[in-house]
Short mmCIF file of C-alpha atoms in Angstrom, two decimals:
data_model
loop_
_atom_site.label_atom_id
_atom_site.label_comp_id
_atom_site.label_asym_id
_atom_site.label_seq_id
_atom_site.Cartn_x
_atom_site.Cartn_y
_atom_site.Cartn_z
CA LEU A 2 65.15 -44.03 -12.46
CA CYS A 3 67.36 -41.76 -12.37
CA ALA A 4 70.31 -40.84 -15.00
CA ASN A 5 72.45 -38.05 -15.59
CA GLY A 6 69.85 -35.40 -13.36
CA VAL A 7 66.86 -36.42 -14.73
CA ARG A 8 64.68 -38.14 -12.34
CA HIS A 9 61.85 -39.31 -14.54
CA GLY A 10 59.03 -42.54 -14.63
CA PRO A 11 58.65 -44.85 -17.46
CA ASN A 12 54.93 -46.70 -19.07
CA MET A 13 54.59 -49.31 -16.30
CA ALA A 14 51.16 -50.03 -16.24
CA THR A 15 51.08 -52.99 -19.13
CA GLY A 16 49.48 -55.38 -17.56
CA CYS A 17 46.87 -53.53 -15.03
CA SER A 18 44.08 -55.02 -15.03
CA GLY A 19 42.68 -51.90 -12.89
CA SER A 20 39.13 -50.36 -14.77
CA TYR A 21 40.74 -46.95 -15.45
CA SER A 22 44.99 -47.43 -16.52
CA ILE A 23 45.81 -44.66 -17.49
CA PHE A 24 49.56 -44.37 -20.22
CA THR A 25 51.25 -43.21 -19.31
CA SER A 26 55.53 -41.86 -18.66
CA TRP A 27 56.43 -38.55 -16.91
CA ALA A 28 59.89 -36.45 -16.52
CA LEU A 29 61.74 -34.35 -13.65
CA TYR A 30 64.95 -32.54 -14.55
CA HIS A 31 65.94 -29.36 -13.37
CA VAL A 32 65.76 -26.22 -14.10
CA PRO A 33 68.17 -23.19 -12.87
CA ALA A 34 66.48 -20.49 -13.50
CA SER A 35 63.20 -21.32 -12.59
CA ASP A 36 61.21 -19.87 -9.87
CA LEU A 37 62.44 -19.89 -6.07
CA TRP A 38 60.47 -18.17 -3.16
CA THR A 39 60.03 -18.73 0.37
CA TYR A 40 59.95 -16.04 3.10
CA GLY A 41 61.77 -15.22 6.40
CA THR A 42 60.56 -15.45 9.79
CA ILE A 43 64.18 -14.23 11.45
CA GLN A 44 63.65 -10.85 11.92
CA SER A 45 65.39 -7.72 11.83
CA SER A 46 68.59 -6.90 14.54
CA ASN A 47 68.88 -3.23 15.47
CA GLY A 48 71.86 -2.04 14.22
CA PRO A 49 74.36 -1.01 10.64
CA ILE A 50 72.01 -3.68 8.14
CA ASP A 51 75.80 -4.62 6.11
CA ARG A 52 73.62 -5.76 2.96
CA ILE A 53 70.15 -6.60 1.59
CA GLY A 54 67.90 -6.31 -1.97
CA VAL A 55 64.49 -5.21 -2.46
CA ASN A 56 62.98 -6.83 -5.42
CA PHE A 57 60.60 -4.88 -6.78
CA GLY A 58 57.15 -6.94 -7.91
CA ALA A 59 59.00 -10.32 -7.04
CA ARG A 60 56.55 -12.77 -5.59
CA GLY A 61 58.30 -13.44 -1.97
CA THR A 62 61.31 -14.07 -0.64
CA ARG A 63 65.07 -14.95 -1.48
CA ARG A 64 68.31 -15.40 -1.10
CA ASP A 65 71.01 -15.23 -3.46
CA ASP A 66 74.61 -16.99 -3.32
CA GLY A 67 76.21 -13.41 -2.48
CA GLY A 68 74.28 -14.47 0.13
CA THR A 69 72.23 -10.95 0.12
CA THR A 70 68.38 -10.88 1.48
CA TRP A 71 66.17 -9.82 -1.45
CA LEU A 72 62.74 -9.40 -0.41
CA SER A 73 59.99 -8.61 -1.96
CA TYR A 74 57.39 -4.59 -2.21
CA PRO A 75 55.34 -4.99 -1.76
CA ASN A 76 55.32 -7.59 0.56
CA ALA A 77 54.35 -11.59 -0.57
CA GLY A 78 55.18 -14.33 -0.71
CA GLY A 79 54.24 -14.81 3.92
CA PRO A 80 56.44 -12.45 6.47
CA SER A 81 60.14 -11.22 5.63
CA PRO A 82 63.20 -9.16 7.34
CA LYS A 83 61.15 -6.05 8.29
CA VAL A 84 62.52 -2.98 6.51
CA SER A 85 61.00 0.40 6.25
CA ILE A 86 61.74 0.28 3.01
CA GLN A 87 59.82 3.65 1.52
CA VAL A 88 58.86 3.44 -2.31
CA GLY A 89 57.21 6.39 -4.70
CA THR A 90 55.65 6.16 -8.11
CA ASP A 91 53.89 7.56 -9.92
CA LYS A 92 50.81 5.39 -11.28
CA PRO A 93 52.51 2.38 -11.36
CA GLU A 94 52.38 -0.32 -12.72
CA TRP A 95 53.73 -3.91 -11.67
CA PHE A 96 55.33 -5.91 -13.76
CA GLN A 97 56.30 -9.71 -14.64
CA ILE A 98 58.08 -12.30 -16.52
CA HIS A 99 59.06 -16.07 -15.75
CA PRO A 100 62.65 -15.74 -15.53
CA SER A 101 63.67 -18.72 -18.12
CA ARG A 102 63.02 -15.58 -20.47
CA VAL A 103 65.32 -13.08 -19.47
CA LYS A 104 68.72 -12.94 -21.02
CA GLY A 105 71.74 -12.16 -19.67
CA ASP A 106 74.26 -13.92 -16.59
CA GLY A 107 73.88 -13.84 -13.00
CA LEU A 108 69.88 -12.58 -11.07
CA GLN A 109 67.02 -13.18 -13.59
CA TRP A 110 65.28 -14.07 -11.51
CA VAL A 111 65.80 -10.48 -9.70
CA ALA A 112 65.18 -9.25 -12.52
CA ALA A 113 61.74 -10.58 -13.61
CA SER A 114 59.85 -8.37 -11.61
CA GLY A 115 59.64 -4.82 -11.17
CA VAL A 116 57.65 -1.32 -11.26
CA LYS A 117 57.57 1.41 -14.09
CA GLY A 118 56.46 5.05 -12.55
CA VAL A 119 58.59 5.36 -10.24
CA THR A 120 59.63 8.30 -8.30
CA SER A 121 61.20 7.11 -5.96
CA ILE A 122 63.85 4.56 -3.35
CA LYS A 123 64.19 4.96 0.24
CA VAL A 124 66.52 2.10 2.27
CA PRO A 125 67.06 2.32 5.94
CA LEU A 126 70.73 1.47 6.73
CA PHE A 127 69.70 1.48 10.08
CA ILE A 128 67.94 -0.21 11.84
CA GLY A 129 66.39 0.86 15.28
CA PRO A 130 66.26 4.26 17.70
CA SER A 131 69.86 5.60 18.23
CA LYS A 132 70.11 9.58 19.60
CA LYS A 133 73.79 10.24 17.47
CA PRO A 134 73.85 11.03 14.10
CA ILE A 135 74.59 8.03 11.74
CA ALA A 136 78.44 8.02 9.94
CA ASN A 137 78.14 7.21 7.08
CA ARG A 138 79.60 4.47 5.21
CA SER A 139 80.76 3.49 1.70
CA PHE A 140 78.29 1.78 -0.76
CA THR A 141 78.40 0.00 -3.75
CA ILE A 142 75.04 -0.42 -5.35
CA ARG A 143 73.56 -2.21 -8.17
CA LEU A 144 70.33 -0.72 -10.50
CA PHE A 145 68.53 -3.49 -12.11
CA PHE A 146 66.53 -3.62 -14.96
CA VAL A 147 65.30 -5.54 -17.97
CA SER A 148 64.20 -4.24 -21.57
CA ASP A 149 60.29 -4.27 -22.59
CA SER A 150 59.11 -6.88 -24.53
CA ALA A 151 57.12 -3.72 -26.69
CA ALA A 152 59.02 -0.97 -26.05
CA THR A 153 62.12 -0.14 -28.57
CA PRO A 154 65.10 2.88 -28.30
CA SER A 155 64.21 5.83 -27.86
CA ASP A 156 60.11 4.60 -26.42
CA ASN A 157 61.61 5.41 -22.16
CA VAL A 158 64.65 7.65 -21.85
CA PHE A 159 65.40 9.21 -18.02
CA ASN A 160 68.14 9.80 -14.85
CA VAL A 161 68.51 8.12 -11.82
CA ILE A 162 69.95 10.42 -9.21
CA VAL A 163 71.34 8.32 -5.77
CA GLN A 164 72.41 10.34 -2.80
CA GLY A 165 72.12 13.86 -4.91
CA LYS A 166 75.15 12.23 -7.35
CA ASP A 167 73.25 11.48 -10.64
CA VAL A 168 74.72 7.90 -12.27
CA LEU A 169 72.93 7.90 -15.19
CA ARG A 170 71.91 10.86 -17.52
CA ASP A 171 69.05 10.14 -20.49
CA PHE A 172 69.20 6.81 -19.92
CA ASP A 173 67.42 4.10 -21.73
CA VAL A 174 67.12 0.72 -20.95
CA ALA A 175 65.88 -0.79 -24.32
CA GLN A 176 68.66 0.47 -26.41
CA ALA A 177 71.67 -0.36 -23.86
CA ALA A 178 69.67 -4.85 -23.95
CA GLY A 179 70.20 -4.41 -27.19
CA GLU A 180 67.31 -6.83 -27.30
CA LYS A 181 64.15 -7.50 -25.56
CA GLU A 182 63.49 -8.77 -21.53
CA LYS A 183 67.17 -8.32 -21.00
CA MET A 184 68.81 -7.80 -17.51
CA ILE A 185 71.14 -4.71 -17.70
CA VAL A 186 73.65 -4.45 -14.14
CA LYS A 187 74.41 -1.09 -13.34
CA GLU A 188 78.00 -0.90 -10.58
CA PHE A 189 78.27 2.34 -8.51
CA LYS A 190 80.48 2.16 -6.05
CA GLY A 191 81.89 4.44 -3.07
CA ILE A 192 78.20 6.06 -2.34
CA GLN A 193 78.34 7.10 0.21
CA ALA A 194 75.35 7.38 3.49
CA GLY A 195 74.61 7.06 7.48
CA ARG A 196 71.10 6.55 8.04
CA ASP A 197 69.59 5.67 4.70
CA LEU A 198 70.09 5.92 1.17
CA SER A 199 68.06 7.42 -1.28
CA VAL A 200 67.35 7.43 -5.66
CA THR A 201 65.29 9.59 -7.23
CA PHE A 202 64.49 9.29 -10.51
CA ALA A 203 63.41 11.77 -13.71
CA SER A 204 61.91 10.86 -16.71
CA THR A 205 63.04 12.67 -20.16
CA LYS A 206 60.48 10.98 -22.35
CA GLY A 207 57.90 8.20 -21.16
CA ARG A 208 58.08 5.88 -18.32
CA THR A 209 61.39 5.61 -15.43
CA SER A 210 61.54 1.50 -14.88
CA ILE A 211 63.36 -0.83 -12.33
CA SER A 212 63.63 -4.61 -10.94
CA GLY A 213 65.66 -4.75 -7.98
CA LEU A 214 68.17 -2.38 -5.83
CA GLU A 215 71.34 -4.49 -4.00
CA ILE A 216 72.69 -2.42 -1.28
CA VAL A 217 76.71 -3.99 -0.12
CA ALA A 218 78.75 -2.43 2.57
CA GLU A 219 82.74 -2.08 1.30
#
């Protein structure tokens, strides 16, 4: 039976003559923040990349409502478009929590996983050989973070550099979030990049961390 978006099955075992009657009822309802992972068999074609997301520690590939395909790093859950993403880490610590626990509006499932100890990220913006230099284009960059369930302000402070430019200095995720397990998204427009985009992290105290990186051509 269906009612108001709830699929339910009432107990209908009364009068059953079976030897092992199970008297039970059940109900299913939609949870938008639930895990939903898949894989992609479509391979990347040669040419420029206009939109891509990297979801660190995720359990598979997922496409958001805005059209960004989020690739898991490291790859998990099956085949996905082959993009040579390079990530540098120092004693990496990967983490995952259920998306329903992440506070915030938007892509909580992106912030529900990540890596601590990241030092650098390099994402190609052009696939395939090219004898000509790749001209710079303008991109919007979004960095996704989540506050640790145990960390307190000033425990982990770090700088973030995108394409050689300081975009976050003395960034404290716990302090910016104001509460535990809350998503923080930092957006930067007009980032110039050609063949690839690089992001580097420098810790001033504690450990660096990131959950997701989205790159969208302007």
